[in-house]
């Protein structure tokens, strides 16, 4: 049950990386191109160093978010197994299916609708934290677990709609 979903998640993430690495080199960064075009040679080197720091800090932040998100999911599976016995993995699997279906349905629309990462990213983090807190605090209730997973999923949709876009926009032009 759960291991199949985790493997599917890992495989699709790997495929997304491979496809993205093949497609993205041909996509110019509008922000980087404008900055370099308006700067002189010395100033563009300084911008490049600044952009590199921003790129690495954003990458570290997003990796940290992903690590904490996956840590929550792993811990939740264990907690549900402890609380519900053998049926706990079934509850967790249902919650993961709800997450996957909702993300599949709303991710593209959210990516089109959200224009400001200063709003979407913080709200995504807040909703993720609230969803995790709800499902872990009230883990004796299946409804609370699923409700918490719903809130967490909304946070994932908000965060995911802008997170990769921001990262792509700050990659220096020659390194895509």
C-alpha angles and dihedrals in degrees: 000000000000096000090057091054092047091049091048089051091050094047094048091047090051092048091049089053092050094046092044093051090053096045103037099063088071095050113090120218108237094199095048093045092052093048095049093044092053096046132074121240095270094043093048090055089053091048089050092054090047091048090049091054089048091048094051095044091049091047091050091048093050092046089051091051091050092047093051092045092052091044089055091050093049092046092046092053090053094045093050090048090052094045100041099028115216089349090061093081089051090054090048091048091052090050091050092049090052088050094049095046094048093047090049093050100043107027098086093044091049092049089054095043102046114075103163118066089190087070103031098047099050092043089049090054093046093050091047092052092045093049092049091047093049095049094044098041094049097034093142091072121071089202091054091048092052091042090051090048089051091053090045089051091052088053090050090051092049093046095041093049092066108015099082091038091057091047093049092049094056097047107113112255099246095049103060 
